[in-house]
Coordinates of C-alpha atoms and ligand atoms in Angstrom, one line a residue:
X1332 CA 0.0 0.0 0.0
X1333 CA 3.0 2.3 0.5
X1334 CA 5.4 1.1 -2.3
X1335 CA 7.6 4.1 -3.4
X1336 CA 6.6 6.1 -0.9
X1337 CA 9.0 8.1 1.2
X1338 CA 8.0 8.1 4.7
X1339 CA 10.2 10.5 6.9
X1340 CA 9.4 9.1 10.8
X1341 CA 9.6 11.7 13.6
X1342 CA 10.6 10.3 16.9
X1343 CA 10.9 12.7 20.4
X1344 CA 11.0 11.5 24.0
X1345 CA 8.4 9.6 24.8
X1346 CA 8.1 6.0 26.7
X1347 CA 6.2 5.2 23.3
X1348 CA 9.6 5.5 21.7
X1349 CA 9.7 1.6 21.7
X1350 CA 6.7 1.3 19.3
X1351 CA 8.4 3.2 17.0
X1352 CA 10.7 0.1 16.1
X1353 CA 7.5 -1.5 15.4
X1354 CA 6.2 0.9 13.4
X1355 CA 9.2 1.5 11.3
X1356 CA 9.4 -2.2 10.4
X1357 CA 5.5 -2.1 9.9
X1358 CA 5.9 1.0 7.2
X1359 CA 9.0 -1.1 5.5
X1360 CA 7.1 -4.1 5.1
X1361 CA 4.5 -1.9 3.5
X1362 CA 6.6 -0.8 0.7
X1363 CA 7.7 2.5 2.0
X1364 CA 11.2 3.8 2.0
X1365 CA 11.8 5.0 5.9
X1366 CA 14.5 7.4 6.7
X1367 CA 13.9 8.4 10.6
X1368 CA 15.1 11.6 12.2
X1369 CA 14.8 11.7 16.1
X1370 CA 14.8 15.0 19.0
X1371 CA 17.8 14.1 21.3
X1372 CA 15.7 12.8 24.2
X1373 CA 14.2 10.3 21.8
X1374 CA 18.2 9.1 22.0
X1375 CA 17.5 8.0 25.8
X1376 CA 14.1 6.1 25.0
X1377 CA 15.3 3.9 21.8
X1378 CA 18.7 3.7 20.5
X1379 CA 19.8 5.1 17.0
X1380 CA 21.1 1.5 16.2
X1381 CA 17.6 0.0 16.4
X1382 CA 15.9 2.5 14.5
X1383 CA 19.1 2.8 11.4
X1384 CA 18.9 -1.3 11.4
X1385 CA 15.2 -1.5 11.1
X1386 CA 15.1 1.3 8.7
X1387 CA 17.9 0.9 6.7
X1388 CA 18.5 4.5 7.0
X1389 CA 21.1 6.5 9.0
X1390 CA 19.7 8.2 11.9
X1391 CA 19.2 11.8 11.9
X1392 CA 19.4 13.8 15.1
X1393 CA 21.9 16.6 14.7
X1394 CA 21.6 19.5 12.4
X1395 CA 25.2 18.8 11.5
X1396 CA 27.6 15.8 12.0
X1397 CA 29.8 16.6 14.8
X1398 CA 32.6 14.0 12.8
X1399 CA 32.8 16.1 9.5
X1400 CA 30.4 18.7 9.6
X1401 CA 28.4 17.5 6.5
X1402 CA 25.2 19.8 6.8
X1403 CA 21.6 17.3 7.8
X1404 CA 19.5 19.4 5.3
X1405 CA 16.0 19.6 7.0
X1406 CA 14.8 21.5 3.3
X1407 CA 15.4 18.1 1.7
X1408 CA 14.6 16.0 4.2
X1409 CA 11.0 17.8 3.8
X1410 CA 10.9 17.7 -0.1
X1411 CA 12.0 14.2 0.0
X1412 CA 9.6 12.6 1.9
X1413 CA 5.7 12.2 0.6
X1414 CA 4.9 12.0 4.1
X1415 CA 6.4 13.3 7.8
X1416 CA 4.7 11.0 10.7
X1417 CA 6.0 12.4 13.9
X1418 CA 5.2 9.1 16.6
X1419 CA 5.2 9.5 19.0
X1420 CA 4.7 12.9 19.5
X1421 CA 5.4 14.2 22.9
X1422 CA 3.4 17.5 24.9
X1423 CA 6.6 19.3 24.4
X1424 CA 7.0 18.5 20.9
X1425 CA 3.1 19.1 19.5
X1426 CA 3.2 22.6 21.5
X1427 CA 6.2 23.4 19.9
X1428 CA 5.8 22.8 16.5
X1429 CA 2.3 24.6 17.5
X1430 CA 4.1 27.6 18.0
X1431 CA 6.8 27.1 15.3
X1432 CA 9.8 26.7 17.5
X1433 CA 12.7 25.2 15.8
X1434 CA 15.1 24.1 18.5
X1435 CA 16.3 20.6 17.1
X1436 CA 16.0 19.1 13.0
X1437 CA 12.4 17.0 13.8
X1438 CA 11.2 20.7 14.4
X1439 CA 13.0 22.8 11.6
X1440 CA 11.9 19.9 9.0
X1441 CA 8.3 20.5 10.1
X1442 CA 8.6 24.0 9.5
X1443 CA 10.1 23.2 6.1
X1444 CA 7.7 19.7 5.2
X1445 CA 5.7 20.6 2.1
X1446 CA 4.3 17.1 2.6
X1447 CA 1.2 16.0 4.4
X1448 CA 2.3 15.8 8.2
X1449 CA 0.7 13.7 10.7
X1450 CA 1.1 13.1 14.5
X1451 CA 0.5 10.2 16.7
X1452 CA 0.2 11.8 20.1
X1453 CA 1.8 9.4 23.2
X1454 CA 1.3 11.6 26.9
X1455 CA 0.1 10.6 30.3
X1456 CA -3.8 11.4 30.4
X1457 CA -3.6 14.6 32.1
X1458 CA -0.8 16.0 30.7
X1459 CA -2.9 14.7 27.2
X1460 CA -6.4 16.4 28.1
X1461 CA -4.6 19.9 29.6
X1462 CA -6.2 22.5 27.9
X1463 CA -2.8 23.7 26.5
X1464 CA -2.1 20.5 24.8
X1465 CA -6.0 20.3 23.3
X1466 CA -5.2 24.2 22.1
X1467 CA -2.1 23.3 20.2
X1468 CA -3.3 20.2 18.7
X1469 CA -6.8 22.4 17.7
X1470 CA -4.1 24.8 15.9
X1471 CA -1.9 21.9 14.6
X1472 CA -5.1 20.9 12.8
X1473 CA -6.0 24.3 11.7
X1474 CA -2.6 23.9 10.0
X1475 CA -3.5 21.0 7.9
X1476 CA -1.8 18.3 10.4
X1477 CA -3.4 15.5 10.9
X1478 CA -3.8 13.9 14.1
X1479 CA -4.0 10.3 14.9
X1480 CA -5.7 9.9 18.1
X1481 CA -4.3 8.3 21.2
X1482 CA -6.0 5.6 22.5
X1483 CA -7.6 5.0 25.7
X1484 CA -5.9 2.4 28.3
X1485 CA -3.1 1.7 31.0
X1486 CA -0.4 4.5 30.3
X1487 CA 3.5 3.9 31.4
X1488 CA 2.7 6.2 34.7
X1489 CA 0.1 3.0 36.0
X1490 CA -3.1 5.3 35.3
X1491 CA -5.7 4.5 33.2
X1492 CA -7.1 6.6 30.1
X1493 CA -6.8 8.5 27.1
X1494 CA -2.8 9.3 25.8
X1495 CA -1.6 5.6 24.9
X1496 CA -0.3 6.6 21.3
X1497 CA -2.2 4.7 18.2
X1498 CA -1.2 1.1 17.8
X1499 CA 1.3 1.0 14.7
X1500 CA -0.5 -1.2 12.5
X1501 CA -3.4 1.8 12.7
X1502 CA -0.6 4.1 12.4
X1503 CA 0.3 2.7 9.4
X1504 CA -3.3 2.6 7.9
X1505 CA -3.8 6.2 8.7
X1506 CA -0.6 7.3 6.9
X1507 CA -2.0 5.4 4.0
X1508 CA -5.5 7.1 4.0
X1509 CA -3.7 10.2 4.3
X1510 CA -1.4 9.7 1.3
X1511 CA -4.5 8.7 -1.0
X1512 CA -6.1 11.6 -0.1
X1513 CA -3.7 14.1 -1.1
X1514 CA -3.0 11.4 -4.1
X1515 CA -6.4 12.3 -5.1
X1516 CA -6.7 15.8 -5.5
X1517 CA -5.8 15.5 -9.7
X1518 CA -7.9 12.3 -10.1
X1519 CA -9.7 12.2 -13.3
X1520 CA -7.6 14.9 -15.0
X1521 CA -4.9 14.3 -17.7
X1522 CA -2.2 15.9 -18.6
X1523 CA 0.6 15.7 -21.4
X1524 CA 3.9 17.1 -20.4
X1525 CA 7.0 17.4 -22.7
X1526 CA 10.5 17.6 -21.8
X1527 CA 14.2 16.5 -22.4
X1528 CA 16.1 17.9 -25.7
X1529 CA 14.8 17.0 -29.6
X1530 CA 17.6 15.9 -31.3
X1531 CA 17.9 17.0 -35.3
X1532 CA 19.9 14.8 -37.8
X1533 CA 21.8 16.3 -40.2
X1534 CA 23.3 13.2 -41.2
X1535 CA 23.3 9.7 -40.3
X1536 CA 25.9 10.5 -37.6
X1537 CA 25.2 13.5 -36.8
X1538 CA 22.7 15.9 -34.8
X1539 CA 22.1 19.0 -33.6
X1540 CA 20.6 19.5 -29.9
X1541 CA 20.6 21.2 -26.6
X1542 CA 21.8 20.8 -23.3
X1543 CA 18.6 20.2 -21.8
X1544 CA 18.5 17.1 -19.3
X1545 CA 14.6 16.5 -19.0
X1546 CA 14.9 16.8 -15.0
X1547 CA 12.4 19.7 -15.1
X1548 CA 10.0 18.3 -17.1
X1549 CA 10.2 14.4 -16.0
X1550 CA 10.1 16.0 -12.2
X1551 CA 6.7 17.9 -13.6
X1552 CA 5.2 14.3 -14.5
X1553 CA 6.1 12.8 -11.6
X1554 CA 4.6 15.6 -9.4
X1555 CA 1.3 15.2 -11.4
X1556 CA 1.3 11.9 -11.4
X1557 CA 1.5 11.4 -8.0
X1558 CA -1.2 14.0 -7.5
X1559 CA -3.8 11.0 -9.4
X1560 CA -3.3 12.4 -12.6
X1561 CA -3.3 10.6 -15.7
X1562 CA 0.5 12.0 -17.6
X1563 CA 1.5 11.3 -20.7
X1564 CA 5.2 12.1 -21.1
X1565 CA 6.5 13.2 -24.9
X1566 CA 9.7 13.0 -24.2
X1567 CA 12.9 13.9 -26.2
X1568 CA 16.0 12.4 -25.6
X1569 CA 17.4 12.4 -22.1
X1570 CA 19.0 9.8 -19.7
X1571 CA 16.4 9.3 -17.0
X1572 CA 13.8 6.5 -16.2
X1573 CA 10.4 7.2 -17.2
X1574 CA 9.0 8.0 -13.9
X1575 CA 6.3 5.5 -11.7
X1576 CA 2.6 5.7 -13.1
X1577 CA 3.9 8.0 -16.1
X1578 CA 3.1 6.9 -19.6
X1579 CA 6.2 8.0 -21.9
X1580 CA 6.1 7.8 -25.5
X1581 CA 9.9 8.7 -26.8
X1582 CA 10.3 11.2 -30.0
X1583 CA 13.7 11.9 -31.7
X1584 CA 12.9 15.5 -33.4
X1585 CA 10.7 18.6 -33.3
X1586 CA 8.5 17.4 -36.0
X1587 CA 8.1 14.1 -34.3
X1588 CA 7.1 15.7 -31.1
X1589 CA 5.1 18.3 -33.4
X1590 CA 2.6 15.2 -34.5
X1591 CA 2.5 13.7 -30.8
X1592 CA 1.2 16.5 -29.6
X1593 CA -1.2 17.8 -31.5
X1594 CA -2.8 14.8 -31.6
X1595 CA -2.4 13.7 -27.5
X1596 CA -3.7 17.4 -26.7
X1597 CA -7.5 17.0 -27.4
X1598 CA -7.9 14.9 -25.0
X1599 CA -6.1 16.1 -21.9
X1600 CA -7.3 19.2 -19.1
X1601 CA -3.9 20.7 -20.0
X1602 CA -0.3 20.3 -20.7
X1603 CA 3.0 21.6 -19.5
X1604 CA 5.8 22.7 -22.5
X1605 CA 8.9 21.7 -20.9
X1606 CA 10.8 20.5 -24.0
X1607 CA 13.6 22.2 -25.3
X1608 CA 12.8 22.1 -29.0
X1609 CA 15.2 22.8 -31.3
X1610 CA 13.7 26.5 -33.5
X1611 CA 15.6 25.4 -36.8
X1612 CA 16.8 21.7 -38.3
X1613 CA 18.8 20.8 -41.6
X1614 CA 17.0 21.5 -44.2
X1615 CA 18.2 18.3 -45.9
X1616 CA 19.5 15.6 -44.0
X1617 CA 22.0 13.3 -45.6
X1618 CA 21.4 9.6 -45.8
X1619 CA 25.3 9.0 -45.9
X1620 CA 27.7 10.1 -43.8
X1621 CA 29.1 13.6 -44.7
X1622 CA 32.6 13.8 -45.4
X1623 CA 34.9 16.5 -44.9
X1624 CA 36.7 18.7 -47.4
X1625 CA 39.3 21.1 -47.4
X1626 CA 36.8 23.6 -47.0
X1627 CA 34.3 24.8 -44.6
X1628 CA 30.9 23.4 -44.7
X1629 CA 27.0 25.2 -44.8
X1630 CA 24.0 23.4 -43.6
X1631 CA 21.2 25.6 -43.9
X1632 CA 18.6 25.3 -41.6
X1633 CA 14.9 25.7 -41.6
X1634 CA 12.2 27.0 -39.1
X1635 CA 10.8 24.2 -37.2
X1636 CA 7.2 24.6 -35.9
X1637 CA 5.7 26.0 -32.7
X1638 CA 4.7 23.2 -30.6
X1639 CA 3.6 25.5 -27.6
X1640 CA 2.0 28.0 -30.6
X1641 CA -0.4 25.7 -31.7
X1642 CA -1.2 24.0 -29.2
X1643 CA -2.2 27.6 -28.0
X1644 CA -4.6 28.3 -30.9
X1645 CA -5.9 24.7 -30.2
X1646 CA -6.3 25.2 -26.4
X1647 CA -9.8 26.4 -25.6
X1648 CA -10.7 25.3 -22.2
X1649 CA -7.3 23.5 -21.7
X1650 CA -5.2 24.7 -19.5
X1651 CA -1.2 25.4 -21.3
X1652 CA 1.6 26.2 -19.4
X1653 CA 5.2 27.3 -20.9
X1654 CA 9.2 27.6 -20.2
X1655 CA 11.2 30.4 -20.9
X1656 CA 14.8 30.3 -20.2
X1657 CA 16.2 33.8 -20.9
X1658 CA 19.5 35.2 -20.8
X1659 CA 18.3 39.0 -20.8
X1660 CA 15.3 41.2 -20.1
X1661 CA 14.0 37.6 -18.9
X1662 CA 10.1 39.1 -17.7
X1663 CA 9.6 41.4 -20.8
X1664 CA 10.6 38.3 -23.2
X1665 CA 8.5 35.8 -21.0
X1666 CA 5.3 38.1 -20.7
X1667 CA 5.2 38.5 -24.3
X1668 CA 5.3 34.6 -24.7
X1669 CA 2.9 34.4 -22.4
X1670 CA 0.8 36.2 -24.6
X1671 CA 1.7 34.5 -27.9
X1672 CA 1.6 31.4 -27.5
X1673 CA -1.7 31.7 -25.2
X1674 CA -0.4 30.3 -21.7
X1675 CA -2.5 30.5 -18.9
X1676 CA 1.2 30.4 -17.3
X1677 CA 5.0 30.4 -17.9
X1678 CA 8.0 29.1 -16.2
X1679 CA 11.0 31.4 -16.4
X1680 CA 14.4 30.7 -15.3
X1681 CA 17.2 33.2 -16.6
X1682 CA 20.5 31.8 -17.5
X1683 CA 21.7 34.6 -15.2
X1684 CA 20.3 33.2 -11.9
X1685 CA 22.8 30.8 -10.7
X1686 CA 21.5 27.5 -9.7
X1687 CA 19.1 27.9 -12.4
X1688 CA 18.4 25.9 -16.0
X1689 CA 20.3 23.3 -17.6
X1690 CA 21.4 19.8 -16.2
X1691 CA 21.4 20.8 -12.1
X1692 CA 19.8 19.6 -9.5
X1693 CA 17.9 22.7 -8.2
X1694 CA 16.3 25.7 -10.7
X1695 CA 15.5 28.9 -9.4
X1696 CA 12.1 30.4 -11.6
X1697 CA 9.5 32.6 -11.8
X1698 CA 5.8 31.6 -12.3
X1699 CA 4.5 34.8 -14.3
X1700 CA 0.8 34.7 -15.2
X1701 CA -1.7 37.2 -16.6
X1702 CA -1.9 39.1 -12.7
X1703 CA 1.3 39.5 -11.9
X1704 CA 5.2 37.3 -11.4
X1705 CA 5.7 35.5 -8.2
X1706 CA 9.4 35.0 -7.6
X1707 CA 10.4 31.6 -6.3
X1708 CA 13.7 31.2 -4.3
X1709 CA 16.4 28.5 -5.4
X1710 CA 15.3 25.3 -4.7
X1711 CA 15.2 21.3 -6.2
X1712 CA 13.8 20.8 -9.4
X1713 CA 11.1 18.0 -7.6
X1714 CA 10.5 21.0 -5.2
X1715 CA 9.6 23.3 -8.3
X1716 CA 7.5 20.9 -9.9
X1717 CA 5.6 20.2 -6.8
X1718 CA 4.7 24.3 -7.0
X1719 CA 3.9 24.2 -10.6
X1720 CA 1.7 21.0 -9.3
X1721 CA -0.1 23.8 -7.1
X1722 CA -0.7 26.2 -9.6
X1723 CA -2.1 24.0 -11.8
X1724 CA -4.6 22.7 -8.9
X1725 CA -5.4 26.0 -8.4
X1726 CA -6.1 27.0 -11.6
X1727 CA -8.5 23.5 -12.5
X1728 CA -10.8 24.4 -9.5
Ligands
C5P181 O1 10.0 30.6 -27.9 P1 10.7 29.8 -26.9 O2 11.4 28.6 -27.5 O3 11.5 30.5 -25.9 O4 9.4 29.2 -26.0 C1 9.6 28.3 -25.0 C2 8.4 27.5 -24.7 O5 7.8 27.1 -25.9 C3 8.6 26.3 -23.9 O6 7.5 26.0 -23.2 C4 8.9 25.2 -25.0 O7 8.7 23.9 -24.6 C5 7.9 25.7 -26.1 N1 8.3 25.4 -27.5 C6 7.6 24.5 -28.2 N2 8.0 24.2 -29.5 C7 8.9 24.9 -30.1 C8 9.7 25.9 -29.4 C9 9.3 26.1 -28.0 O8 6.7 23.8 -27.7 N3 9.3 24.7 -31.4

């Protein structure tokens, strides 16, 4: 039920620390990938040994490593994961991350999680029904955390009633419940997304292309994939898997990916334009290889078509959303795309912004729309994607 899901496990001080174990073999045998980060009283209730072993995972505690100083990133901790449980979840904790305290990495993750988060609450009874603790688990839920609810019985102080945290196994199935709801939320819709670089012959041998990698757009698949959408993926060449759930259908040149979309278009809610497609090919290609002469050579080349153009005039009701990678007067070249080619939306990265465009790991963009340009700061591509994701819910509702 959780295959390929990353599940980031919170664990803070709590007697219920032991049925973490539990619940981190539970969430393995489920399918999901565990990686468990844990407050540094959680060290005196359950020993990072168990917890790596069990999750297969090095143990996160520390915001650095006191050894080498490598940096615990609690950003990509929180774009990693599809899902932050935090059990058991002391008094201390809940009211902490209620007020958005950030003393140790289980709290500044929180702060960072785009993910859905959920709690498992473990507290003697009083300390559980104390109207402090019932006012920062009301404004935990007023965040969007969800809250599995402790159950009633003997606690670890030798009184009886409600603070026992959730048994695992129910843990588990309310992480799942949670996960399919948010899955949900682009059921029924599909979407075609292009990406990676075309690639031109101009003989046998030979091609012209670009430097894209495809991260940007295969990340964009995923994201609205994961989100229940239906994706097809036109994809240009690049070297990455095609990603879970995502139907990819591979095309060599612009006119190939010219064809495939115009005719997937008509019926999808919308597609992204992430390819880089080559604006001119040869205007012959050989059918042997080219030799060389003393001389220099010509190929002339000819204007390919506007994938992004036409499917603006085609659009309609769809919803179309564009790249622009500039190197110079980035908004006033991407706003009059925007209007050209009919977006309801456009990417824009500037070759300028370091961290941003080709190859990398992380892009740093702009989503500029009809109303106005909201900046986004640097962050991973999967992180970008995941915003895009947003926009695009916003915009179908
Ligand atoms: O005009 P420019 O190439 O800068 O526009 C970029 C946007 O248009 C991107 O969304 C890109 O995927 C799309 N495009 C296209 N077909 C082309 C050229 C660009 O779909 N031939």
């Amino acid at each position: 039920m959780l295959k390929g899901r990353n599940i980031l496990l919170g664990v803070t001080g709590s007697i219920a620390a032991y049925k973490a174990a539990m619940l981190c073999r539970l969430l393995k045998t489920s399918g999901a990938d565990v990686r468990v980060v844990m407050t540094p009283l959680a060290k005196q209730f359950i020993t990072p040994l168990t917890m790596a072993t069990l999750s297969k995972n090095p143990i996160l505690v520390e915001f650095f490593d006191p050894e080498n100083g490598a940096w615990n990133s609690h950003v990509s901790l929180g774009e990693w994961a599809d899902c932050y449980l935090i059990a058991p979840a002391t008094a201390n904790t809940l009211a902490k991350m209620a007020c958005g305290i950030a003393d140790n990495l289980l709290l500044t993750t929180y702060l960072s999680a785009r993910c859905p988060v959920a709690v498992a609450p473990a507290m003697d009874l009083d300390m559980y029904a104390h109207p402090a603790t019932q006012e920062n688990l009301e404004k935990l839920r007023a965040a969007g955390v969800a809250v599995i609810e402790p159950d009633e019985g003997e606690l670890a102080s030798g009184l009886c009633g409600k603070g026992r945290m959730a048994e695992p196994a129910q843990i588990v199935r309310s992480v799942e419940a949670l996960l399919d709801q948010k899955k949900k939320s682009l059921a029924g819709k599909r979407f075609l997304v292009t990406a990676g670089a075309t690639i031109e012959p101009i003989d046998p041998v030979r091609y012209l292309t670009n430097h894209s990698s495809g991260k940007m757009g295969y990340a964009i698949a995923e994201a609205l994939a994961r989100r229940g959408a239906e994706v097809t993926l036109l994809s240009g060449r690049t070297c990455l898997p095609a990603p879970e759930g995502v139907r990819r259908i591979d095309v060599l040149t612009a006119a190939d990916m010219y064809r495939a979309a115009t005719e997937l278009f008509p019926s999808t809610d919308g597609a992204v334009m992430c390819a880089a497609v080559a604006d001119y090919t040869p205007a012959e290609v050989a059918d042997r290889k080219l030799k060389k002469g003393d001389g220099d050579l010509t190929i002339r080349l000819c204007r390919t078509r506007d994938i992004a153009a036409e499917l603006g005039r085609m659009k309609n009701d769809r919803l179309l959303v564009g790249f622009a990678l500039e190197t110079h007067d980035a908004l006033a070249h991407a706003t009059e795309k925007l209007r050209r080619k009919n977006f309801d939306f456009v990417v824009l990265n500037s070759l300028q912004d370091p961290g941003a465009g080709f190859r990398g790991d992380t892009n740093k963009v702009t989503l500029l729309d009809p109303s106005g340009a909201e900046e986004l700061p640097l962050m991973c591509k999967t992180e970008v994607a995941g915003r895009i994701a947003d926009k695009i819910e916003n915009l179908l509702r």
